[in-house]
XYZ file of C-alpha atoms in Angstrom:
700
model
C 131.727 119.974 119.480
C 131.137 119.451 123.165
C 134.337 117.938 124.470
C 132.597 116.647 127.558
C 130.481 114.259 125.562
C 132.886 113.149 122.838
C 136.324 111.742 123.459
C 138.949 111.349 120.777
C 141.838 109.056 121.537
C 144.859 108.633 119.265
C 146.191 105.117 118.977
C 149.713 104.233 120.026
C 152.114 103.244 117.246
C 154.991 101.572 118.950
C 156.983 99.024 117.018
C 155.461 95.552 117.156
C 157.450 93.157 119.300
C 157.889 89.444 118.669
C 155.453 87.192 120.462
C 152.944 89.920 121.346
C 149.289 88.971 121.319
C 147.300 90.582 118.456
C 144.733 91.788 121.037
C 147.339 94.153 122.451
C 145.621 97.127 124.179
C 147.206 99.480 121.650
C 145.066 97.927 118.970
C 147.898 98.106 116.439
C 148.634 95.372 113.926
C 151.344 93.062 115.214
C 153.409 90.623 113.240
C 156.525 88.535 113.604
C 159.817 90.155 112.575
C 160.292 87.714 109.752
C 156.985 88.637 108.128
C 157.666 91.983 106.487
C 155.184 94.636 105.550
C 154.614 93.006 102.188
C 154.971 89.358 103.214
C 152.813 86.795 101.456
C 152.072 83.124 101.793
C 154.474 80.889 99.805
C 153.140 79.864 96.413
C 152.203 76.261 95.914
C 154.516 74.208 93.629
C 153.384 73.632 90.091
C 152.772 70.155 88.791
C 155.440 68.785 86.497
C 158.222 70.651 88.243
C 157.882 73.795 86.124
C 160.121 76.572 87.282
C 158.422 79.469 88.968
C 157.626 82.543 86.965
C 159.958 85.514 87.192
C 159.306 87.491 90.307
C 157.328 84.690 91.943
C 158.030 83.620 95.488
C 159.459 80.125 95.802
C 158.838 78.133 98.973
C 161.491 78.992 101.475
C 163.465 81.292 99.166
C 163.605 84.736 97.567
C 162.146 85.618 94.154
C 163.871 83.669 91.358
C 165.175 86.764 89.618
C 167.039 87.794 92.781
C 168.319 84.393 93.919
C 171.940 85.231 93.198
C 171.807 88.707 94.619
C 171.583 89.970 98.135
C 168.608 88.883 100.198
C 165.572 91.139 99.808
C 163.279 92.317 102.575
C 160.921 89.472 101.694
C 163.529 86.728 102.054
C 163.195 84.251 104.917
C 165.995 83.255 107.267
C 167.874 80.216 106.048
C 166.644 80.566 102.465
C 169.406 80.019 99.951
C 171.516 77.384 98.278
C 172.696 75.914 101.590
C 169.320 75.898 103.289
C 168.138 72.733 105.009
C 165.055 70.945 103.694
C 163.047 72.109 106.736
C 163.611 75.676 105.659
C 161.279 75.130 102.685
C 158.240 74.709 104.929
C 155.708 77.548 104.700
C 155.866 80.023 107.580
C 152.678 80.370 109.628
C 150.611 83.443 108.950
C 150.930 86.169 111.571
C 147.999 87.231 113.705
C 145.914 90.176 112.700
C 144.839 91.480 109.311
C 147.706 91.298 106.769
C 149.502 94.418 105.737
C 147.995 95.976 102.659
C 149.984 98.316 100.388
C 148.832 101.793 99.607
C 147.640 102.893 96.200
C 150.564 103.637 93.931
C 152.964 101.619 96.097
C 152.797 98.200 94.532
C 149.032 97.720 94.685
C 147.737 95.152 92.222
C 144.028 95.131 91.459
C 142.450 91.731 91.646
C 140.315 90.543 88.799
C 136.657 90.225 89.696
C 136.660 86.486 89.115
C 139.595 86.047 91.521
C 141.281 83.177 89.640
C 143.909 82.824 92.355
C 141.390 81.326 94.765
C 140.450 78.620 92.224
C 143.741 77.872 90.490
C 146.241 78.333 93.284
C 148.470 80.448 91.079
C 151.214 82.389 92.689
C 150.693 85.974 93.764
C 152.838 88.940 93.153
C 155.228 90.198 95.800
C 153.615 92.185 98.635
C 150.114 90.779 98.128
C 148.759 88.028 100.410
C 146.574 85.268 99.088
C 142.808 85.448 99.673
C 142.972 82.389 101.912
C 145.483 84.117 104.116
C 143.426 87.290 104.341
C 140.306 85.331 105.279
C 142.155 83.520 108.060
C 143.581 86.763 109.397
C 140.141 88.328 109.344
C 138.823 85.518 111.517
C 141.676 85.950 113.974
C 141.120 89.708 114.056
C 137.364 89.351 114.643
C 138.032 86.911 117.483
C 140.533 89.221 119.158
C 138.334 92.302 118.653
C 135.169 90.703 120.017
C 137.060 89.441 123.061
C 138.255 92.974 123.686
C 134.753 94.403 123.320
C 133.322 91.726 125.618
C 135.747 92.692 128.391
C 133.873 95.964 128.942
C 131.279 96.078 131.689
C 129.928 99.598 131.267
C 129.014 101.710 128.260
C 132.265 103.668 127.987
C 134.431 100.555 128.258
C 132.535 98.794 125.467
C 132.681 101.767 123.101
C 136.369 102.272 123.867
C 137.004 98.577 123.227
C 135.370 98.876 119.805
C 137.447 101.930 118.906
C 140.763 100.580 120.136
C 140.213 97.187 118.474
C 139.529 98.672 115.028
C 141.978 101.596 114.844
C 144.452 101.170 113.206
C 144.098 97.431 112.617
C 140.909 97.655 110.563
C 140.418 101.338 109.778
C 142.151 104.689 110.072
C 139.278 106.297 111.965
C 135.990 105.346 113.576
C 132.997 107.383 114.697
C 130.476 105.813 117.089
C 127.011 107.356 117.313
C 124.558 106.210 119.990
C 120.920 106.943 120.555
C 120.238 109.796 122.977
C 118.796 108.781 125.342
C 119.530 105.083 125.102
C 116.409 102.945 125.660
C 116.558 100.494 128.538
C 115.252 96.963 128.138
C 111.700 96.895 126.797
C 111.191 100.646 127.035
C 109.610 102.210 123.984
C 111.481 105.390 123.045
C 109.386 108.516 122.777
C 110.147 111.436 120.540
C 112.390 111.558 117.467
C 115.424 109.351 116.979
C 118.477 111.424 117.962
C 122.029 110.126 117.542
C 124.855 111.627 119.573
C 128.533 111.199 118.747
C 129.730 109.166 121.709
C 133.366 108.586 120.797
C 135.830 108.917 117.931
C 139.311 107.501 117.400
C 141.756 108.426 114.670
C 145.309 107.578 113.667
C 147.489 110.542 114.658
C 149.248 112.302 111.790
C 152.644 112.369 113.523
C 153.649 108.737 113.943
C 156.384 106.285 113.101
C 155.917 105.425 109.413
C 158.756 102.960 109.089
C 156.681 100.034 110.254
C 154.484 98.818 113.080
C 151.302 100.329 111.719
C 148.405 98.755 109.897
C 149.283 99.957 106.400
C 152.534 101.768 105.509
C 152.040 105.243 104.085
C 154.107 108.321 103.658
C 153.801 110.915 106.414
C 151.030 113.400 105.505
C 152.091 116.895 104.625
C 148.860 118.422 105.953
C 146.061 117.382 108.326
C 143.887 114.576 107.029
C 140.370 115.242 105.818
C 139.188 112.669 108.343
C 140.002 115.101 111.137
C 136.998 117.239 110.156
C 134.479 114.393 109.989
C 131.760 114.248 112.621
C 128.865 116.220 114.083
C 127.838 115.867 117.682
C 124.072 115.558 117.232
C 122.004 114.111 114.425
C 118.209 113.906 114.282
C 117.040 111.038 112.074
C 113.963 112.091 110.139
C 111.384 109.370 109.448
C 111.619 108.159 105.866
C 115.007 109.803 105.268
C 117.939 108.063 103.613
C 119.668 107.631 106.984
C 116.542 106.060 108.465
C 116.410 103.579 105.585
C 120.073 102.627 106.017
C 119.617 102.116 109.755
C 116.488 100.069 109.154
C 118.440 97.816 106.809
C 120.699 96.792 109.742
C 123.498 95.464 107.486
C 126.722 97.473 106.996
C 127.041 99.208 103.618
C 129.769 100.972 101.689
C 129.222 104.696 101.594
C 129.681 104.791 97.823
C 126.239 103.167 97.543
C 123.569 105.728 96.578
C 121.497 105.262 99.743
C 124.508 105.538 102.065
C 125.951 108.525 100.185
C 122.613 110.300 100.602
C 122.566 109.424 104.316
C 126.014 110.852 105.113
C 125.026 114.565 105.047
C 122.263 113.832 107.545
C 124.646 111.980 109.855
C 127.824 114.051 109.495
C 126.646 117.370 108.102
C 127.470 118.723 104.684
C 131.128 119.449 105.506
C 131.652 116.098 107.202
C 130.077 114.189 104.316
C 132.358 115.974 101.852
C 135.402 114.856 103.858
C 134.541 111.151 103.612
C 136.927 109.510 101.094
C 135.503 108.401 97.754
C 135.187 104.793 96.761
C 134.874 101.903 99.172
C 136.920 103.576 101.909
C 134.058 104.073 104.373
C 131.643 101.563 105.899
C 128.455 102.613 107.698
C 127.343 99.902 110.138
C 124.084 100.249 112.094
C 124.303 99.157 115.736
C 121.264 97.037 116.499
C 120.577 95.808 119.995
C 118.130 93.115 120.956
C 115.026 94.952 119.730
C 115.961 98.165 117.942
C 118.713 100.191 116.337
C 120.636 102.000 119.059
C 123.288 103.757 116.978
C 125.735 103.571 114.095
C 129.468 103.148 113.561
C 131.383 104.681 110.646
C 134.702 103.035 109.681
C 136.999 105.200 107.530
C 140.224 104.753 105.604
C 142.279 107.616 104.259
C 142.284 108.347 100.536
C 145.879 107.140 100.116
C 144.977 103.723 101.550
C 143.482 100.773 99.729
C 139.704 100.561 100.000
C 137.675 98.048 101.949
C 136.770 94.753 100.319
C 133.473 92.917 100.242
C 134.573 90.569 103.030
C 135.264 93.568 105.255
C 131.504 94.141 105.440
C 131.234 90.843 107.310
C 133.929 92.019 109.730
C 132.078 95.299 110.288
C 128.829 93.397 110.838
C 130.430 91.198 113.512
C 131.941 94.202 115.297
C 128.657 96.128 115.169
C 126.615 93.169 116.447
C 128.895 92.404 119.391
C 129.165 96.084 120.301
C 125.400 96.687 120.130
C 124.575 93.682 122.294
C 127.261 94.714 124.776
C 125.869 98.244 124.908
C 122.374 96.870 125.486
C 123.596 94.800 128.420
C 125.669 97.675 129.784
C 122.613 99.945 129.783
C 120.577 97.304 131.592
C 123.376 96.786 134.106
C 123.656 100.536 134.643
C 119.916 100.794 135.282
C 120.025 97.940 137.796
C 123.013 99.486 139.562
C 121.230 102.861 139.627
C 118.078 101.331 141.107
C 120.091 99.511 143.760
C 122.057 102.644 144.602
C 118.908 104.759 144.864
C 117.233 102.101 146.990
C 120.138 102.074 149.427
C 120.353 105.863 149.426
C 116.661 106.302 150.274
C 116.824 103.612 152.964
C 119.477 105.562 154.902
C 118.899 109.035 156.378
C 119.771 111.773 153.910
C 120.954 114.086 156.685
C 121.262 113.697 160.434
C 119.009 115.889 162.610
C 120.331 118.742 164.713
C 119.528 117.728 168.271
C 119.968 119.703 171.454
C 122.972 118.703 173.535
C 124.474 116.190 171.071
C 126.472 116.351 167.843
C 126.263 113.552 165.283
C 128.337 112.145 162.426
C 127.895 109.022 160.316
C 129.489 106.919 157.602
C 128.276 104.129 155.334
C 130.498 101.926 153.155
C 129.002 99.281 150.833
C 130.495 95.821 150.638
C 131.604 96.434 147.028
C 131.400 99.182 144.418
C 129.536 96.847 142.048
C 126.866 95.983 144.662
C 126.084 99.121 146.640
C 123.238 97.588 148.628
C 123.179 95.976 152.026
C 121.260 95.482 155.224
C 123.177 97.868 157.511
C 121.506 101.053 158.693
C 121.809 103.808 161.260
C 119.427 106.467 162.484
C 119.103 109.392 164.892
C 115.541 110.239 165.971
C 114.666 113.332 168.054
C 112.456 112.519 171.043
C 110.414 114.672 173.431
C 112.297 116.386 176.223
C 115.327 117.151 173.966
C 116.267 113.482 174.010
C 117.527 111.610 170.971
C 117.314 107.930 169.988
C 120.456 106.432 168.423
C 119.882 103.294 166.352
C 122.197 101.006 164.399
C 121.208 97.667 162.864
C 122.349 94.969 160.480
C 120.146 92.646 158.432
C 121.804 89.433 157.308
C 123.338 89.620 153.806
C 124.027 92.518 151.465
C 121.510 92.097 148.666
C 118.376 93.831 147.407
C 116.297 91.649 149.740
C 118.422 92.656 152.723
C 118.051 96.329 151.807
C 114.263 95.976 151.504
C 113.985 94.269 154.910
C 116.274 96.897 156.398
C 113.970 99.636 155.099
C 110.949 97.998 156.711
C 112.686 97.558 160.068
C 114.025 101.119 160.007
C 110.536 102.489 159.337
C 109.163 100.381 162.179
C 111.876 101.655 164.532
C 111.063 105.262 163.655
C 107.367 104.679 164.307
C 108.061 103.020 167.654
C 110.453 105.817 168.641
C 107.687 108.334 167.963
C 105.593 106.551 170.582
C 108.387 107.188 173.118
C 108.587 103.530 174.111
C 111.469 102.266 176.274
C 114.398 100.772 174.301
C 113.623 97.189 175.330
C 110.012 97.608 174.164
C 111.190 98.955 170.811
C 113.349 95.865 170.263
C 110.480 93.595 171.298
C 108.181 95.099 168.656
C 110.961 94.967 166.055
C 111.329 91.258 166.799
C 107.624 90.716 166.198
C 107.771 92.684 162.947
C 110.724 90.620 161.692
C 108.794 87.403 162.351
C 105.855 88.742 160.343
C 108.178 89.479 157.406
C 109.366 85.840 157.114
C 110.999 82.916 158.828
C 114.578 83.834 157.868
C 114.316 87.590 158.426
C 116.941 88.039 161.125
C 118.857 91.149 162.120
C 120.869 92.615 164.953
C 120.069 96.015 166.414
C 121.227 98.356 169.154
C 118.829 101.055 170.405
C 119.978 103.812 172.775
C 118.242 106.911 174.174
C 120.351 109.861 175.307
C 118.987 112.476 177.727
C 121.143 115.627 177.615
C 119.513 117.080 180.731
C 120.094 114.046 182.959
C 123.413 113.159 181.223
C 122.279 109.538 181.064
C 121.930 107.001 178.264
C 119.657 103.947 178.201
C 120.774 101.090 175.941
C 119.131 97.833 174.813
C 120.865 95.323 172.559
C 119.629 92.565 170.225
C 122.702 90.504 169.300
C 124.704 93.517 168.099
C 128.389 94.341 168.816
C 128.650 96.516 171.957
C 129.182 100.282 171.618
C 132.447 101.973 172.540
C 132.519 105.123 174.702
C 135.482 107.472 174.297
C 135.869 109.634 177.400
C 137.166 113.192 177.372
C 140.491 112.191 178.907
C 141.248 109.765 176.075
C 140.133 106.507 177.701
C 138.122 104.224 175.393
C 135.674 101.855 177.065
C 133.627 98.982 175.638
C 130.246 99.344 177.334
C 128.916 96.347 179.224
C 125.540 95.833 177.552
C 123.654 92.503 177.621
C 123.996 90.994 174.150
C 120.489 89.582 173.814
C 119.192 87.486 170.911
C 118.971 88.784 167.330
C 115.740 90.249 166.037
C 113.587 87.613 164.371
C 114.372 84.740 166.747
C 111.151 85.244 168.677
C 110.170 84.316 172.210
C 113.072 86.162 173.880
C 113.193 89.065 176.300
C 115.375 92.145 175.947
C 117.038 94.009 178.782
C 117.935 97.690 178.996
C 120.710 99.254 181.080
C 121.134 102.910 182.080
C 124.662 104.340 182.015
C 126.416 107.632 182.619
C 126.952 109.837 179.562
C 129.407 112.549 180.687
C 129.741 115.763 178.731
C 132.547 115.635 176.156
C 132.353 111.852 175.749
C 131.785 110.218 172.338
C 129.637 107.148 171.790
C 130.454 105.020 168.737
C 127.819 102.680 167.301
C 128.851 100.426 164.404
C 128.022 97.214 162.546
C 130.106 94.056 162.544
C 131.605 94.806 159.128
C 133.925 97.277 160.861
C 135.388 94.814 163.362
C 134.951 91.363 161.819
C 136.444 89.846 158.661
C 138.026 86.659 157.387
C 141.318 87.799 158.892
C 140.124 88.518 162.448
C 137.299 87.617 164.812
C 134.853 90.147 166.175
C 136.418 90.570 169.628
C 139.862 91.115 168.173
C 138.372 93.770 165.945
C 136.591 95.456 168.855
C 139.856 95.625 170.793
C 141.600 97.159 167.758
C 138.780 99.694 167.497
C 139.148 100.631 171.158
C 142.914 101.090 170.744
C 142.381 103.156 167.605
C 139.985 105.506 169.402
C 142.349 105.918 172.344
C 145.313 106.633 170.056
C 143.300 109.215 168.091
C 142.206 110.963 171.298
C 145.835 111.300 172.407
C 146.548 113.497 169.378
C 144.235 116.278 170.598
C 145.152 116.139 174.267
C 143.153 115.236 177.375
C 141.071 118.447 177.442
C 139.916 118.516 173.815
C 138.014 115.659 172.157
C 138.963 114.884 168.548
C 136.781 116.429 165.812
C 133.836 114.179 165.139
C 134.149 113.943 161.337
C 137.893 113.350 161.518
C 137.320 110.685 164.166
C 135.015 108.764 161.817
C 137.619 108.904 159.056
C 140.318 107.644 161.413
C 138.123 104.746 162.484
C 137.568 103.685 158.875
C 141.311 103.887 158.231
C 141.803 100.892 160.499
C 140.394 98.716 157.726
C 143.216 96.950 155.916
C 143.372 94.883 152.714
C 140.895 92.024 152.822
C 138.881 93.550 155.689
C 135.899 94.602 153.546
C 133.759 91.476 153.643
C 130.542 93.263 154.581
C 128.975 96.694 154.384
C 129.673 99.072 157.271
C 127.430 101.543 159.094
C 128.964 103.916 161.634
C 127.233 106.453 163.911
C 129.178 108.707 166.278
C 127.490 110.888 168.944
C 129.370 113.592 170.902
C 127.604 114.268 174.218
C 127.608 117.991 174.962
C 124.696 117.819 177.385
C 122.769 120.709 178.865
C 124.050 122.275 182.084
C 121.621 122.456 185.028
C 121.935 126.255 185.003
C 120.435 126.255 181.471
C 117.289 124.373 182.497
C 114.176 125.707 184.236
C 111.319 123.340 185.160
C 107.891 123.903 186.771
C 104.616 122.101 187.498
C 101.366 124.008 186.884
C 97.990 122.977 188.236
C 95.300 122.652 185.504
C 93.358 125.789 186.518
C 92.427 129.097 184.964
C 95.292 130.933 186.672
C 97.919 128.637 185.114
C 98.547 130.707 181.931
C 99.181 133.882 183.954
C 101.562 132.069 186.303
C 103.382 130.562 183.315
C 103.931 134.047 181.844
C 105.390 135.385 185.104
C 107.715 132.376 185.548
C 108.987 132.621 181.964
C 109.594 136.404 182.277
C 111.661 136.039 185.486
C 113.737 133.184 184.081
C 114.520 135.081 180.868
C 115.607 138.057 182.956
C 118.068 135.832 184.863
C 119.473 134.551 181.569
C 119.798 138.052 180.148
C 117.275 137.361 177.393
C 114.758 140.110 178.077
C 114.399 140.858 174.364
C 112.481 137.581 173.988
C 110.096 138.180 176.905
C 107.157 139.476 174.874
C 107.239 136.667 172.313
C 107.811 133.935 174.904
C 105.032 135.185 177.193
C 102.558 135.250 174.309
C 103.414 131.787 173.029
C 103.651 130.197 176.484
C 100.262 131.623 177.376
C 98.636 130.144 174.248
C 100.176 126.664 174.642
C 99.483 126.425 178.400
C 95.896 127.594 177.854
C 95.311 124.713 175.397
C 96.906 122.255 177.835
C 94.946 123.181 180.972
C 91.666 123.204 179.047
C 91.667 119.379 178.750
C 94.281 118.164 181.276
C 93.343 116.387 184.468
C 96.854 116.285 185.983
C 99.505 118.956 186.533
C 100.968 120.517 183.380
C 104.761 120.714 183.010
C 106.622 123.766 181.705
C 110.321 123.602 180.869
C 112.700 126.170 179.367
C 116.033 125.097 177.844
C 118.793 127.538 176.913
C 121.187 126.213 174.278
C 122.004 127.701 170.897
C 118.241 128.387 170.778
C 115.598 128.940 173.437
C 113.317 125.913 173.663
C 110.020 125.796 175.532
C 108.195 122.496 176.261
C 104.678 122.126 177.680
C 103.499 118.619 178.640
C 100.078 117.296 179.665
C 98.283 113.969 180.045
C 96.053 114.275 176.947
C 97.262 112.048 174.073
C 95.431 113.938 171.281
C 97.883 116.077 169.282
C 96.932 119.635 168.335
C 96.437 120.424 164.654
C 97.085 123.709 162.923
C 93.924 125.038 161.268
C 92.635 128.296 159.870
C 90.082 129.779 162.292
C 86.952 131.386 160.861
C 85.951 134.916 161.708
C 83.119 133.686 163.966
C 85.296 131.217 165.941
C 86.238 132.167 169.485
C 89.400 130.008 169.525
C 91.724 128.164 167.171
C 94.260 130.960 166.733
C 96.839 129.915 169.340
C 98.784 127.492 167.162
C 98.564 129.949 164.278
C 100.477 132.490 166.395
C 102.990 129.809 167.417
C 103.518 128.882 163.770
C 104.106 132.511 162.754
C 106.384 133.623 165.614
C 108.388 130.493 166.477
C 111.498 129.320 164.662
C 110.222 125.727 164.861
C 107.438 123.980 166.703
C 105.979 120.502 167.022
C 104.005 118.054 169.116
C 104.976 114.536 170.183
C 102.794 111.867 171.718
C 104.090 110.172 174.885
C 102.996 107.028 176.690
C 101.588 109.325 179.394
C 100.252 112.118 177.173
C 101.964 114.584 174.842
C 104.512 117.425 174.686
C 104.087 120.594 172.615
C 107.309 122.546 172.050
C 108.588 125.571 170.166
C 111.982 127.222 169.630
C 113.073 130.848 169.295
C 116.373 132.281 168.142
C 118.278 134.495 170.546
C 121.168 136.856 170.006
């Protein structure tokens, strides 16, 4: 049996303590100390004052044949010749199902007509009255269903069923569930397959002096119940098991139909291990629309069998468990959809951009609602630049996540047009107004240029970013706050700031710095102090590792600080040194490709990268040739040396080139094919003034 799919949990058998609730997590039968293992309700007095029969229990006293002797284990405190009149009152029945003796240990078979229920005659010692058993069954069902209802997911509900019934109701339980479980109104396809989800059994080595459900002698060898159970069972249409499951009601396994169904459910060996007689109950688990599994309740052969009323108990347990499982499956599907929605709304991985290193974190507002309106993004731009975006839609619901996805897609589209940051926010504001009247969000959009070592920032009502300098000084950048996106009719302003190499820019949402315990500016000051203290650990010449820095920032959150979801984006500015950049203007003439080849060859020789000269000359010649063919203004050529060699060719024609397969009769159309085959990566980006075509090559 696959241990990863089936869990078997023994039940604890500690001594019952006075005053403990019967729904104790151990699931064991609990009783008051005065009610012994064989306690029974006091017999009602006979009319005419007839003396009780020998061996009968008198109200408030021991059996009449032992009145003069020492008190027995069934005697009540205060019972005797000197007892007060109040001592003759019947004791209340304990919670839980009453203790039932084992076969051969004082068991008395009840007549089928059950005259005790009608006549009120006294019962023999150790056997409770039917009225008492019925009341205890009701209390047990109430406690068990409350325990099952406490579960919120599938495993908790199944565990609640097992722990509530073992050992109070049965010695063992096997819970089979449909595999896979249908969700809601889904119609299952394929055959009905049951998988053993969980099993609980009474352990063989336990305290047998009391505190259990039914007292038995310690077994000399492992119980036959230990071998019951198969992991998978395929229910054949028209089989005995299919008929039992279709009947919905619990049945004793000594019935012909149930006995024929056991080999199909448990296998031949498992069916042979099921005790004879009414010591096993098979209860189908039916959800709102269909059977979703089955539960098998078992008692050991040395125990008394189930009674007819126990079928009603099994039916109640099966019904509550099946409905709980149905709801748990629906809840799990909803949580999965929400989690997948949030996961697809955020970037799966951050891009590798030239001159900047990136790290990010996202924390939902709660584990049970993993959706929200916070997002972050890093978008590569032409000229080795990168756009850094962080935003926050009001609320943390499915609607907020959907609006966030629309705004994030809009921001990516606008970034691809290479618009200035303030223009991007202006178009985002218009998009939010088209989505609805209450669709408001905050957003911060920044563009980093690693060549110029500058950053341009525009803000729409978002908390300001924090810049951690290489020396350890943390600075809150002075950025105009602006109005939130969705207000409409407002203007946004962009500022250009220095971005020195080695500095770290931290973009975040207000969930990191604002909570019920502190205002936003207090949180921003704590964030600044946290960054400065973390930078001191690595010294003034070495910035802290980026991933570790993000973890340290999140550690500043204390108890009660998680009122909102949190998005965090950290950017380490490495920049590109001027000595690693070469830039030229080429006139749009026929001699431009040849001049571009000579310039690229000389620059590669200065950088000591002569091994790339042939490939670079060929690719530069093809790209520049395509540019000068249609350009009316000078063409730009730029080489960047970082971990790769990057070449960028810009012109004033907005049409982007497309890779196509040239025919044998075509004179052109093979330039981009060569670029695609020889370059590590290549691409084309449209600008407001034209386009840039770039490619990258690996170097040693």
